[in-house]
CSV table of C-alpha atoms and ligand atoms in Angstrom, one decimal:
chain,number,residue,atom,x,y,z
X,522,UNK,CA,-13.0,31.9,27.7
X,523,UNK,CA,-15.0,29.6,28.9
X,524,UNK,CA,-15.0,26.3,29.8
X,525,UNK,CA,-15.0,23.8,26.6
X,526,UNK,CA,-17.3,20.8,27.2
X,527,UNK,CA,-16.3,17.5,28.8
X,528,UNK,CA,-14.8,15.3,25.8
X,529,UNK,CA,-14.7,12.3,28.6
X,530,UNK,CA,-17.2,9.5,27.6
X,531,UNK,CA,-18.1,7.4,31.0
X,532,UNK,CA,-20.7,5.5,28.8
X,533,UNK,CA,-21.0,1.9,28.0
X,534,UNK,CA,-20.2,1.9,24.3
X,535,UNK,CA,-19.9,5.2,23.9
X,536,UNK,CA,-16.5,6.2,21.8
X,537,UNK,CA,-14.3,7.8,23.9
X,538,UNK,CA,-12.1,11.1,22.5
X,539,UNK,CA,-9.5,9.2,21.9
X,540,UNK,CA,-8.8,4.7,21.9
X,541,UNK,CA,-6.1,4.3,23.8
X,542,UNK,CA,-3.8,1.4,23.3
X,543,UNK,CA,-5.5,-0.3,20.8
X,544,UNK,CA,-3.8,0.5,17.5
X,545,UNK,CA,-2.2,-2.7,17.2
X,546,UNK,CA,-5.7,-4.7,17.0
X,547,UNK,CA,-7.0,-1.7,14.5
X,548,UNK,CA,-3.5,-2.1,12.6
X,549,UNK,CA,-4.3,-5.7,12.6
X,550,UNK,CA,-8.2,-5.9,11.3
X,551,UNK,CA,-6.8,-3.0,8.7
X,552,UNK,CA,-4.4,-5.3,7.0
X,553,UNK,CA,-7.3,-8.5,7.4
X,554,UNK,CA,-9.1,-6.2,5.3
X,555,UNK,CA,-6.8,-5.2,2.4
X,556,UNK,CA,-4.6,-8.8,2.1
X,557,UNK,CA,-8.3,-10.2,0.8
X,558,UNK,CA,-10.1,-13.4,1.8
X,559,UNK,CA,-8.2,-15.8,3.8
X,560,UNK,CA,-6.2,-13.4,6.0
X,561,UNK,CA,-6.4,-14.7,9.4
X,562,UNK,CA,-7.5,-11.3,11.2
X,563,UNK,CA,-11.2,-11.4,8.9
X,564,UNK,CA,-12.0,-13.7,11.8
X,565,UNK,CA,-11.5,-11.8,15.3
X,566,UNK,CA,-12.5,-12.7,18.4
X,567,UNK,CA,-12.0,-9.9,21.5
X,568,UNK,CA,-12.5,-10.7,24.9
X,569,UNK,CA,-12.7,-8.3,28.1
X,570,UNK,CA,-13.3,-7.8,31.1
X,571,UNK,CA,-16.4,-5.7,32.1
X,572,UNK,CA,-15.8,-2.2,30.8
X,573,UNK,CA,-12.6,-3.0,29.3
X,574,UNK,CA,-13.6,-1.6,25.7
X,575,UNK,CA,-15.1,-4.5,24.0
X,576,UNK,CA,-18.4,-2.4,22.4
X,577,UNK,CA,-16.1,0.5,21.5
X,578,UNK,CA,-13.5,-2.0,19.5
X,579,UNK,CA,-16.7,-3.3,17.5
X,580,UNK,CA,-17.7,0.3,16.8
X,581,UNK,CA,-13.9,0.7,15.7
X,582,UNK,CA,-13.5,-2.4,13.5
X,583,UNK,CA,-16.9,-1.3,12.1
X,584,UNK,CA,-15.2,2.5,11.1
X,585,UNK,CA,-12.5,0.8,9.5
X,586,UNK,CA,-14.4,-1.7,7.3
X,587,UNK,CA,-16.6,1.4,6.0
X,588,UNK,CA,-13.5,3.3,5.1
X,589,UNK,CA,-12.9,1.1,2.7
X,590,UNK,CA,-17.1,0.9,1.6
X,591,UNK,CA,-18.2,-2.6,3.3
X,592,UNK,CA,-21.8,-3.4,4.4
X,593,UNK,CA,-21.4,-3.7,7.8
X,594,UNK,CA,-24.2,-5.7,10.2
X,595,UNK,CA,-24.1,-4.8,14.0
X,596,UNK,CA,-25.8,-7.5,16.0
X,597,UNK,CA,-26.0,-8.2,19.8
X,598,UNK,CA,-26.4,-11.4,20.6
X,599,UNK,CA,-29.7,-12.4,22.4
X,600,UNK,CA,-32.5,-15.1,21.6
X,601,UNK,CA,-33.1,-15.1,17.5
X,602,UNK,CA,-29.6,-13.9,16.8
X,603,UNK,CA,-29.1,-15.8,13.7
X,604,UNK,CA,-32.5,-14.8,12.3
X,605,UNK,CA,-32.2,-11.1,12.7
X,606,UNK,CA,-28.7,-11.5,11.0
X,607,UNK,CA,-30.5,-13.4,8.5
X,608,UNK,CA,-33.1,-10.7,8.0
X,609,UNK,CA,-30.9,-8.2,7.7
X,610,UNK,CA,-27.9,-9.1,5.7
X,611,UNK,CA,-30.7,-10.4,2.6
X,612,UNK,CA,-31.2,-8.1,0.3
X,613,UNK,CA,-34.6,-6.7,0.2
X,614,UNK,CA,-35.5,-8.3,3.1
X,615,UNK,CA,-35.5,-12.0,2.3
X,616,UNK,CA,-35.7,-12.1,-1.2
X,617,UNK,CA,-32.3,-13.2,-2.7
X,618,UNK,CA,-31.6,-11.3,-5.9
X,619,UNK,CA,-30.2,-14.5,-8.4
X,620,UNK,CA,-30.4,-17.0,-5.7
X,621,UNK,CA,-32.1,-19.6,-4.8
X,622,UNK,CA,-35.5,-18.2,-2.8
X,623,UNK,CA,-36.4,-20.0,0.3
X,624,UNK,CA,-39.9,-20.2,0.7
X,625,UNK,CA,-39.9,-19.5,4.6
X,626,UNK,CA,-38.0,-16.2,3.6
X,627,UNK,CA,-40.5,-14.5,1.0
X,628,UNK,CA,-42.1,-11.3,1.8
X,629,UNK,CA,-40.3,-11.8,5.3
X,630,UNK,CA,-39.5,-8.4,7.0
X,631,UNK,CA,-36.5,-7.3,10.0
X,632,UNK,CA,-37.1,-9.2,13.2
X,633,UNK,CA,-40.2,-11.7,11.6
X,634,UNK,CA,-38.0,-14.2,10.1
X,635,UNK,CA,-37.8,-17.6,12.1
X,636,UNK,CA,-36.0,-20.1,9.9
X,637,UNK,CA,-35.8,-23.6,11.1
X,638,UNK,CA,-32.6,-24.4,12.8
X,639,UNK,CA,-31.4,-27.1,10.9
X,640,UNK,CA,-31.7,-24.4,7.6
X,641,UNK,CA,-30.5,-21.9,9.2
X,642,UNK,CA,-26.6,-22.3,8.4
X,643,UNK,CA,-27.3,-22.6,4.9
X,644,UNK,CA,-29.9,-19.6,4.7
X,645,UNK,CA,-27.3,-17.3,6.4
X,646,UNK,CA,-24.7,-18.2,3.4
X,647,UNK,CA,-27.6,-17.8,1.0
X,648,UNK,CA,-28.3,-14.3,2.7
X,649,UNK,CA,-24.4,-13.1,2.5
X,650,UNK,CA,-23.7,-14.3,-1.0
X,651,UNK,CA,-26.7,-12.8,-2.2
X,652,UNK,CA,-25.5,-9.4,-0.2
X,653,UNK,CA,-22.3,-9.7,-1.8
X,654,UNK,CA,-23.4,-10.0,-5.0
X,655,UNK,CA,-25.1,-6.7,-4.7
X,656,UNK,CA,-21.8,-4.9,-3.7
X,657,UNK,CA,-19.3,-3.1,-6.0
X,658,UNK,CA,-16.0,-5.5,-6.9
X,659,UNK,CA,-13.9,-5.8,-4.4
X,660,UNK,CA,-16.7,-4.3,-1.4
X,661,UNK,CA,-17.1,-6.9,1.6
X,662,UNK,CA,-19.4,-7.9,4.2
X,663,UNK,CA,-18.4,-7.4,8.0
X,664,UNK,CA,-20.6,-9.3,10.5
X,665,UNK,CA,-20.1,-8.0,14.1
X,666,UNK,CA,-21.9,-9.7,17.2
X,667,UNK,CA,-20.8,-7.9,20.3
X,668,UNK,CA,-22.4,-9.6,24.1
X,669,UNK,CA,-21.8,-13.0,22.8
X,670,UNK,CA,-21.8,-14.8,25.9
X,671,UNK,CA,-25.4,-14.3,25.9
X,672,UNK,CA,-25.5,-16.3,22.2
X,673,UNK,CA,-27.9,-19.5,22.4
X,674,UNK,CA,-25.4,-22.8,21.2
X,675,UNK,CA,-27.6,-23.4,18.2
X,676,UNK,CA,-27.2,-19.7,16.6
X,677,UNK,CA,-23.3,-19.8,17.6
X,678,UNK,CA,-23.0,-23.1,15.5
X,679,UNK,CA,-24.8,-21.9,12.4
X,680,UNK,CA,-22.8,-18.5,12.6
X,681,UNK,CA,-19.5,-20.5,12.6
X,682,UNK,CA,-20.7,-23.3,10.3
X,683,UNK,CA,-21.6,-20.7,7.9
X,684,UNK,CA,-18.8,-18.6,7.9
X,685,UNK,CA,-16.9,-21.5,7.8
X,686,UNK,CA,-17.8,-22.5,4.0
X,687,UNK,CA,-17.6,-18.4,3.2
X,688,UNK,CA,-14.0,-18.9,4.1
X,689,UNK,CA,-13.2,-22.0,2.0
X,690,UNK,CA,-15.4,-20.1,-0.9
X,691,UNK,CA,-12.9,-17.1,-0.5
X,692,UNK,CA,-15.8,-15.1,0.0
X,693,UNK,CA,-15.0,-11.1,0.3
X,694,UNK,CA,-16.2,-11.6,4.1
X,695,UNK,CA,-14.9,-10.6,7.6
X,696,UNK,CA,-16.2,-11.4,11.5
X,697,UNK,CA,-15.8,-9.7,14.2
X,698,UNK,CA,-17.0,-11.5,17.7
X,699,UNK,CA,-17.0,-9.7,21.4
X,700,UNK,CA,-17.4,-11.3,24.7
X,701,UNK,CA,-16.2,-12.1,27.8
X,702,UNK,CA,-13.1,-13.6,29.0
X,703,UNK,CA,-14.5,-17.3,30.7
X,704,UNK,CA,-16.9,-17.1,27.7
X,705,UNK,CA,-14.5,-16.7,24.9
X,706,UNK,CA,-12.2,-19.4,25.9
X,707,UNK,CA,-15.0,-22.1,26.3
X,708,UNK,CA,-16.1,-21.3,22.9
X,709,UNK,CA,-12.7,-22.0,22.1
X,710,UNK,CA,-13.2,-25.2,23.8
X,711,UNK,CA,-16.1,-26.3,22.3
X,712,UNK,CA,-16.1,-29.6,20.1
X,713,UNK,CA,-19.0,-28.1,17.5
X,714,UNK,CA,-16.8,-24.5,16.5
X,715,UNK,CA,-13.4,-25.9,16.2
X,716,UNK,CA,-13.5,-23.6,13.5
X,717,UNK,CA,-13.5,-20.3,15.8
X,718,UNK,CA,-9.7,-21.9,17.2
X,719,UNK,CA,-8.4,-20.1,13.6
X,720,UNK,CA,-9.6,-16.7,15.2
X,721,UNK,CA,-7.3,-13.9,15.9
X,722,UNK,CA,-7.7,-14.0,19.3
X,723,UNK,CA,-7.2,-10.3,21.4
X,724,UNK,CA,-7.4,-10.3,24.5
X,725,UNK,CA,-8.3,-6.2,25.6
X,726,UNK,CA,-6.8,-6.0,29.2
X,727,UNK,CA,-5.8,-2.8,30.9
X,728,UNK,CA,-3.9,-0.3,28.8
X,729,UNK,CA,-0.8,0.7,29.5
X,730,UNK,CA,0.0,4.0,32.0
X,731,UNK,CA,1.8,5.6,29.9
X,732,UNK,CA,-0.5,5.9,27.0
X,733,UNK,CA,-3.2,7.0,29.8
X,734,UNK,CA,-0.6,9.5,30.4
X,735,UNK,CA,-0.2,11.2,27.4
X,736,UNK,CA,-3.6,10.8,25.8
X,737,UNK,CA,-5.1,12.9,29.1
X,738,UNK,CA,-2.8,15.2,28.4
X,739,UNK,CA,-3.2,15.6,24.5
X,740,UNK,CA,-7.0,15.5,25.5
X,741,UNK,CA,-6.9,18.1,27.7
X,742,UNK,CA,-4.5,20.5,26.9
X,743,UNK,CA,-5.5,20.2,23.1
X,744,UNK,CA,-8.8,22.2,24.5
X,745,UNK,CA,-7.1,24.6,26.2
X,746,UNK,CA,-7.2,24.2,29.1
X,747,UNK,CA,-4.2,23.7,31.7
X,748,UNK,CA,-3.1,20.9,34.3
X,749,UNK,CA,0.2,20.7,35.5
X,750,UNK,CA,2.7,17.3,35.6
X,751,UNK,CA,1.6,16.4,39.1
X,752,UNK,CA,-1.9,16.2,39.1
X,753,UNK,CA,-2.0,14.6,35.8
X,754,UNK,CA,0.3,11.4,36.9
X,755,UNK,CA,-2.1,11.8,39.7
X,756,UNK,CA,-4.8,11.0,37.8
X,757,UNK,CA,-2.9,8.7,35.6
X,758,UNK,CA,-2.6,6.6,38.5
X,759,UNK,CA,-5.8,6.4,39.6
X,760,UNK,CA,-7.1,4.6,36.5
X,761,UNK,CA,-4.9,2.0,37.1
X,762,UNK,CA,-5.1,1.6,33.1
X,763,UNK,CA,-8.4,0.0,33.1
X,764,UNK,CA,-10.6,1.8,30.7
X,765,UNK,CA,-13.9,2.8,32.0
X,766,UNK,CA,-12.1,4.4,34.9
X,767,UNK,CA,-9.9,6.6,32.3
X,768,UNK,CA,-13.2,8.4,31.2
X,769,UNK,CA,-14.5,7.9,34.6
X,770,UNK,CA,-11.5,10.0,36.3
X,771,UNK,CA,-11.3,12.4,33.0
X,772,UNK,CA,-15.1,13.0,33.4
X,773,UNK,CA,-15.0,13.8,36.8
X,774,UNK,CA,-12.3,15.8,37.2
X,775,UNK,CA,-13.2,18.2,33.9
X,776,UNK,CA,-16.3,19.1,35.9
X,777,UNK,CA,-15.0,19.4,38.9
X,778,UNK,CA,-12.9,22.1,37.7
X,779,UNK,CA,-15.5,23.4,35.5
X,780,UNK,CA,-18.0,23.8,38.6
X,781,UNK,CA,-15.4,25.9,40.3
X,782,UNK,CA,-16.4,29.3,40.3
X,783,UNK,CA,-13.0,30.5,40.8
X,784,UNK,CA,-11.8,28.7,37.7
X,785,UNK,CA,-10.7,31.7,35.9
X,786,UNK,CA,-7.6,30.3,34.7
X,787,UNK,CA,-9.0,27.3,32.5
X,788,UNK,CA,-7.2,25.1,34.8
X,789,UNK,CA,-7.3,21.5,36.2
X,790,UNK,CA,-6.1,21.7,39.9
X,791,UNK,CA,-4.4,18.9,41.7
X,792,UNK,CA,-7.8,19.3,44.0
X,793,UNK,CA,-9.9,18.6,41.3
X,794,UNK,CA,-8.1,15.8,40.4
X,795,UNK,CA,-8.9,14.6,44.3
X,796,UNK,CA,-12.4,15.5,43.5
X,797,UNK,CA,-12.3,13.7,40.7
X,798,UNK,CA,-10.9,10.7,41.8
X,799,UNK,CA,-13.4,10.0,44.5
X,800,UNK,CA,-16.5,10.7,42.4
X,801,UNK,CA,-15.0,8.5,39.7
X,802,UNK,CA,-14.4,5.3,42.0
X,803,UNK,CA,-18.2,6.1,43.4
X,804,UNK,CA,-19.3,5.7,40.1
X,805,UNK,CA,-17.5,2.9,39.0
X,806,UNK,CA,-19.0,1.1,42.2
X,807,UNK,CA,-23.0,2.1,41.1
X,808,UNK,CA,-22.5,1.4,38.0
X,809,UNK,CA,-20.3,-2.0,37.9
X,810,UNK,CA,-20.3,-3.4,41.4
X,811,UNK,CA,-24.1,-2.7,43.0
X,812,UNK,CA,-25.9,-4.9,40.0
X,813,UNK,CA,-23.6,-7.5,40.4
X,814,UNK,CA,-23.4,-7.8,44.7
X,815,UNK,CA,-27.6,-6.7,44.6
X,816,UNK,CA,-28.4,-10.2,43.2
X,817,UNK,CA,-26.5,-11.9,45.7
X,818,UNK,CA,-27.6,-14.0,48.6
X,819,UNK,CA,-26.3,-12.2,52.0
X,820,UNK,CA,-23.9,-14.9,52.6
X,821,UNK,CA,-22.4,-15.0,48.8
X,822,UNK,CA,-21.9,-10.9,49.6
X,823,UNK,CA,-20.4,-11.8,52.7
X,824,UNK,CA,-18.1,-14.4,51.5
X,825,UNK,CA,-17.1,-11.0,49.2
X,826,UNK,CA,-16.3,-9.2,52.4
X,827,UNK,CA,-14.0,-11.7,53.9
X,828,UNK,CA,-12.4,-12.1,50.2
X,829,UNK,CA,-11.7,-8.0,49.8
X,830,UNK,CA,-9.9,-7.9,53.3
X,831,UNK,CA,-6.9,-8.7,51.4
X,832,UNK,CA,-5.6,-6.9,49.1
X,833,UNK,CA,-4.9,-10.4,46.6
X,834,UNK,CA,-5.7,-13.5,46.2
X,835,UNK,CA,-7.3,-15.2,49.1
X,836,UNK,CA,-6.8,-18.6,51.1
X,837,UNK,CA,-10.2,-20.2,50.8
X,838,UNK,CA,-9.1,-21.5,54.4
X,839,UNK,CA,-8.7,-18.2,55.8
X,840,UNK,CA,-12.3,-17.0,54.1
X,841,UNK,CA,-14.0,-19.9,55.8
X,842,UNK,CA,-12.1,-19.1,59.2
X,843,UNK,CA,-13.5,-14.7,58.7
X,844,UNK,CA,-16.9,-16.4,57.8
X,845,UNK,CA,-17.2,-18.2,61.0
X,846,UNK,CA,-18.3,-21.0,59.2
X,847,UNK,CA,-16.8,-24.6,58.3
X,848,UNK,CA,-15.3,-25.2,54.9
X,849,UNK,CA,-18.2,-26.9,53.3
X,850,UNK,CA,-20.2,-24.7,54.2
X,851,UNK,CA,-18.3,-21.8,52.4
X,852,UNK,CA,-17.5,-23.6,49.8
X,853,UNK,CA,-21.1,-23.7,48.9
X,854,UNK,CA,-20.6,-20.0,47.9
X,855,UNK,CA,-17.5,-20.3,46.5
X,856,UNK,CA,-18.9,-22.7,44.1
X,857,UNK,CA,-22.1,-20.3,43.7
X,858,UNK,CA,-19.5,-17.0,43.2
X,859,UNK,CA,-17.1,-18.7,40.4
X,860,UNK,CA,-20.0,-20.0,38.2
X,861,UNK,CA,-21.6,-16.4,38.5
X,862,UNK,CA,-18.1,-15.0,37.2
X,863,UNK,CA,-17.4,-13.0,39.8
X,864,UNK,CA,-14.3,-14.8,41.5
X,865,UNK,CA,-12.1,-17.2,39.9
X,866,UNK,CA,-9.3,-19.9,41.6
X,867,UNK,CA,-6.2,-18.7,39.9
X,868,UNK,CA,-4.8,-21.7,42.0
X,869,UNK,CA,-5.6,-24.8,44.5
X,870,UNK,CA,-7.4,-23.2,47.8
X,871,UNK,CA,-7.4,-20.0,46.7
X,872,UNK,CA,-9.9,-17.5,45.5
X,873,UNK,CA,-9.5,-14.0,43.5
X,874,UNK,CA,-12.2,-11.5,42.2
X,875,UNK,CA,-12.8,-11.4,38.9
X,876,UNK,CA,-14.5,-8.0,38.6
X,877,UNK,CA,-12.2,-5.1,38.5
X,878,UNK,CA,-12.7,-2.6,41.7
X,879,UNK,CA,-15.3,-5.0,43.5
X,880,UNK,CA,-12.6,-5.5,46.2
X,881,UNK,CA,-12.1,-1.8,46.5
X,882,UNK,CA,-16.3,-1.0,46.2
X,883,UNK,CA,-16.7,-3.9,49.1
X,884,UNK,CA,-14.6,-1.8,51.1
X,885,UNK,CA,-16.3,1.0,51.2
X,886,UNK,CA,-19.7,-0.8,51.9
X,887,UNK,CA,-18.1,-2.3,54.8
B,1420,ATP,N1,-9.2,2.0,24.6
B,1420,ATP,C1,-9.9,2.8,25.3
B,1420,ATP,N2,-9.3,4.0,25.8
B,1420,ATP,C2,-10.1,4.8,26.5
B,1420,ATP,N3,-11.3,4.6,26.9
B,1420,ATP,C3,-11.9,3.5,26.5
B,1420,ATP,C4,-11.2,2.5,25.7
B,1420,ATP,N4,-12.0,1.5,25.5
B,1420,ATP,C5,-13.2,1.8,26.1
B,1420,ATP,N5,-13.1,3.0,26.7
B,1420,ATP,C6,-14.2,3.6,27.6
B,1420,ATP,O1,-14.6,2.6,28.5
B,1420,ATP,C7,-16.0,2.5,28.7
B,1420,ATP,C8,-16.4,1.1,28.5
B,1420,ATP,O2,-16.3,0.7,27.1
B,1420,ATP,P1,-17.2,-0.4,26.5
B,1420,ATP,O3,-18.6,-0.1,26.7
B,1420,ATP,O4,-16.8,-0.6,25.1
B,1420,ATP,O5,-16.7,-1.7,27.3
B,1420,ATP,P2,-17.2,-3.2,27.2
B,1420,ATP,O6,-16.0,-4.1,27.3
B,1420,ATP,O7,-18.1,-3.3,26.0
B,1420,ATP,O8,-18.1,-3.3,28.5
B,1420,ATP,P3,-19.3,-4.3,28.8
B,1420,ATP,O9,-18.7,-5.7,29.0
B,1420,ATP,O10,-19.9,-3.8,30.1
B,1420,ATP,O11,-20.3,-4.3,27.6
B,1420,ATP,C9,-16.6,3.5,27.8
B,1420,ATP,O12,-16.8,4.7,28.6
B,1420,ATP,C10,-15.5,3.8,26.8
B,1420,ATP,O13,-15.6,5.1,26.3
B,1421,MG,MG1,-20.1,-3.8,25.8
């Protein structure tokens, strides 16, 4: 026989063969979906880490609302937001079927609308309850806007304004919102969305060890091919539960053995599982630690390197004292690194990265 092909997905929104840990959320959005307008999980908002399985959730939320025959609009947030949305959800692109026709909409086609701000709440309810009326009974409309960090203020407030009076109309809608963590909670914050505070906040964090576990050994052995107890918790382990490093191990490792000319067994060794490893935690460092530390100012990167020589939360004292500099003057990065994301205080005089593996990647630049 020979070797099936890798089901692993190491790819930024790409599904992977199987979700691991999130079948609470998905339970969750499922019932939103069937209790009708007004349940409290038509309004979601997920927040993550880099690589932690926000896209793939969307992608999820998006299977189950077609299950039950929704229209379903995808959007990434990015300049113009609310008038692509605008432009797509309309019927016939702009024209509103037994509604009222806004002259800046006629004739308009996907990605030419540009609606002025102050109508654009009100166009974007026009545009979903002339959708809706197209649908069969009891069909909704699921909005998803994954990256929205990157949302201008304006677009965020007409979103939420607008699903805001859906809601109180009991309109057959649902929203689904991705973005991350720092990002998520200040929208919280903000006075112009108190509305988004009713959202059914999830929070996607690492998934547990054990379900890494047995879904790499459903997902392998399922295929026929063979790995013994060992070098699976080996590569359990190694994922530390965080999800972009579960395909990245799974990936790696099914080639590794693969590429073995010896493999005549179908089997994953305990040495391809080393292989495996490594490549994996190369990768993770190319593709989610070198964009972030390539922007940085030599100093910020080096304020990095004094922060991943322990193995938690620094002493911002101690940073300064590895930096050979004073305390204002490393502060100056400090500042510089929180507002960029990449560290955060989790308490007075004391500094922590924010990016999963950057400690580990610095490391190996050292
Ligand atoms: N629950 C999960 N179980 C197993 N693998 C997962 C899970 N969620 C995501 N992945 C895998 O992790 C990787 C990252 O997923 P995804 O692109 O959705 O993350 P993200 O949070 O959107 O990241 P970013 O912030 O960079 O956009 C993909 O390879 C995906 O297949
Ligand atoms: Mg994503």
């Amino acid at each position: 026989m020979s070797f099936p092909a890798n089901p692993f997905k190491p790819t930024a929104g790409v599904m992977p063969p199987v979700l691991i840990g999130r079948s609470l959320i998905c339970e969750d959005f499922s019932e939103g979906l069937d209790d009708g307008p007004g349940a409290p999980d038509r309004l979601m908002l997920i927040s993550g880490p880099r690589g932690s399985g926000k896209t793939v959730m969307l992608i999820e939320l998006r299977k189950l609302a077609e299950q039950r025959h929704w229209f379903v609009i995808d959007e990434t947030a990015s300049s113009g937001l609310c008038d692509r949305l605008i432009a797509q959800i309309a019927p016939d692109h702009g024209i509103f079927a037994g509604t009222t026709i806004k002259p800046s909409l006629m004739g308009a086609s996907l990605g030419e609308v540009s609606i002025a701000p102050a109508l654009r709440p009100s166009t974007l309810r026009d545009a979903m309850n002339a959708r809706l009326k197209t649908l069969g009974k009891g069909k909704g409309l699921l909005i998803t806007i994954d990256e929205i960090q990157d949302a201008d203020d304006t677009d965020i407030t007409a979103i939420a304004t607008a699903a805001q009076h859906m809601f109180r109309e009991n309109a057959n809608v649902a929203f689904a919102f991705a973005g991350l963590p720092q990002v998520i909670s200040d929208l919280l914050n903000a006075k112009v969305v108190t509305f988004l505070r009713r959202a059914s906040l999830k929070k996607l964090g690492d998934v547990p060890l054990d379900d890494v576990r047995e879904s790499f050994a459903h997902t392998i052995r399922s295929r026929g091919i063979t790995i013994d107890d060992t070098a699976l918790e080996e590569a359990t382990q190694a994922t530390e539960g965080y999800p972009y490093m579960i395909q990245l191990v799974g990936y790696h490792m099914w080639r590794a053995a693969r590429r073995r000319k010896t493999n005549a067994s179908n089997e994953i060794t305990a040495e391809d599982v080393q292989t495996g490893i490594i490549q994996a935690r190369a990768r993770l460092g190319e593709g989610v630690c070198a964009p972030v530390i390539d922007k940085l100012p030599e100093r910020a990167v080096d304020y990095l390197k004094a922060m991943a020589k322990d193995n938690g939360p620094s002493r911002t004292q101690t940073i300064a004292k590895r930096m050979n500099a004073t305390m204002d003057y490393a502060n100056q990065y400090r500042v510089k690194l929180i507002e960029e994301k990449i560290i955060n205080a989790p308490e007075r005089g004391t500094v922590d990265f924010t990016i999963p593996y950057l400690r580990e990647y610095l490391r190996i630049r050292e």
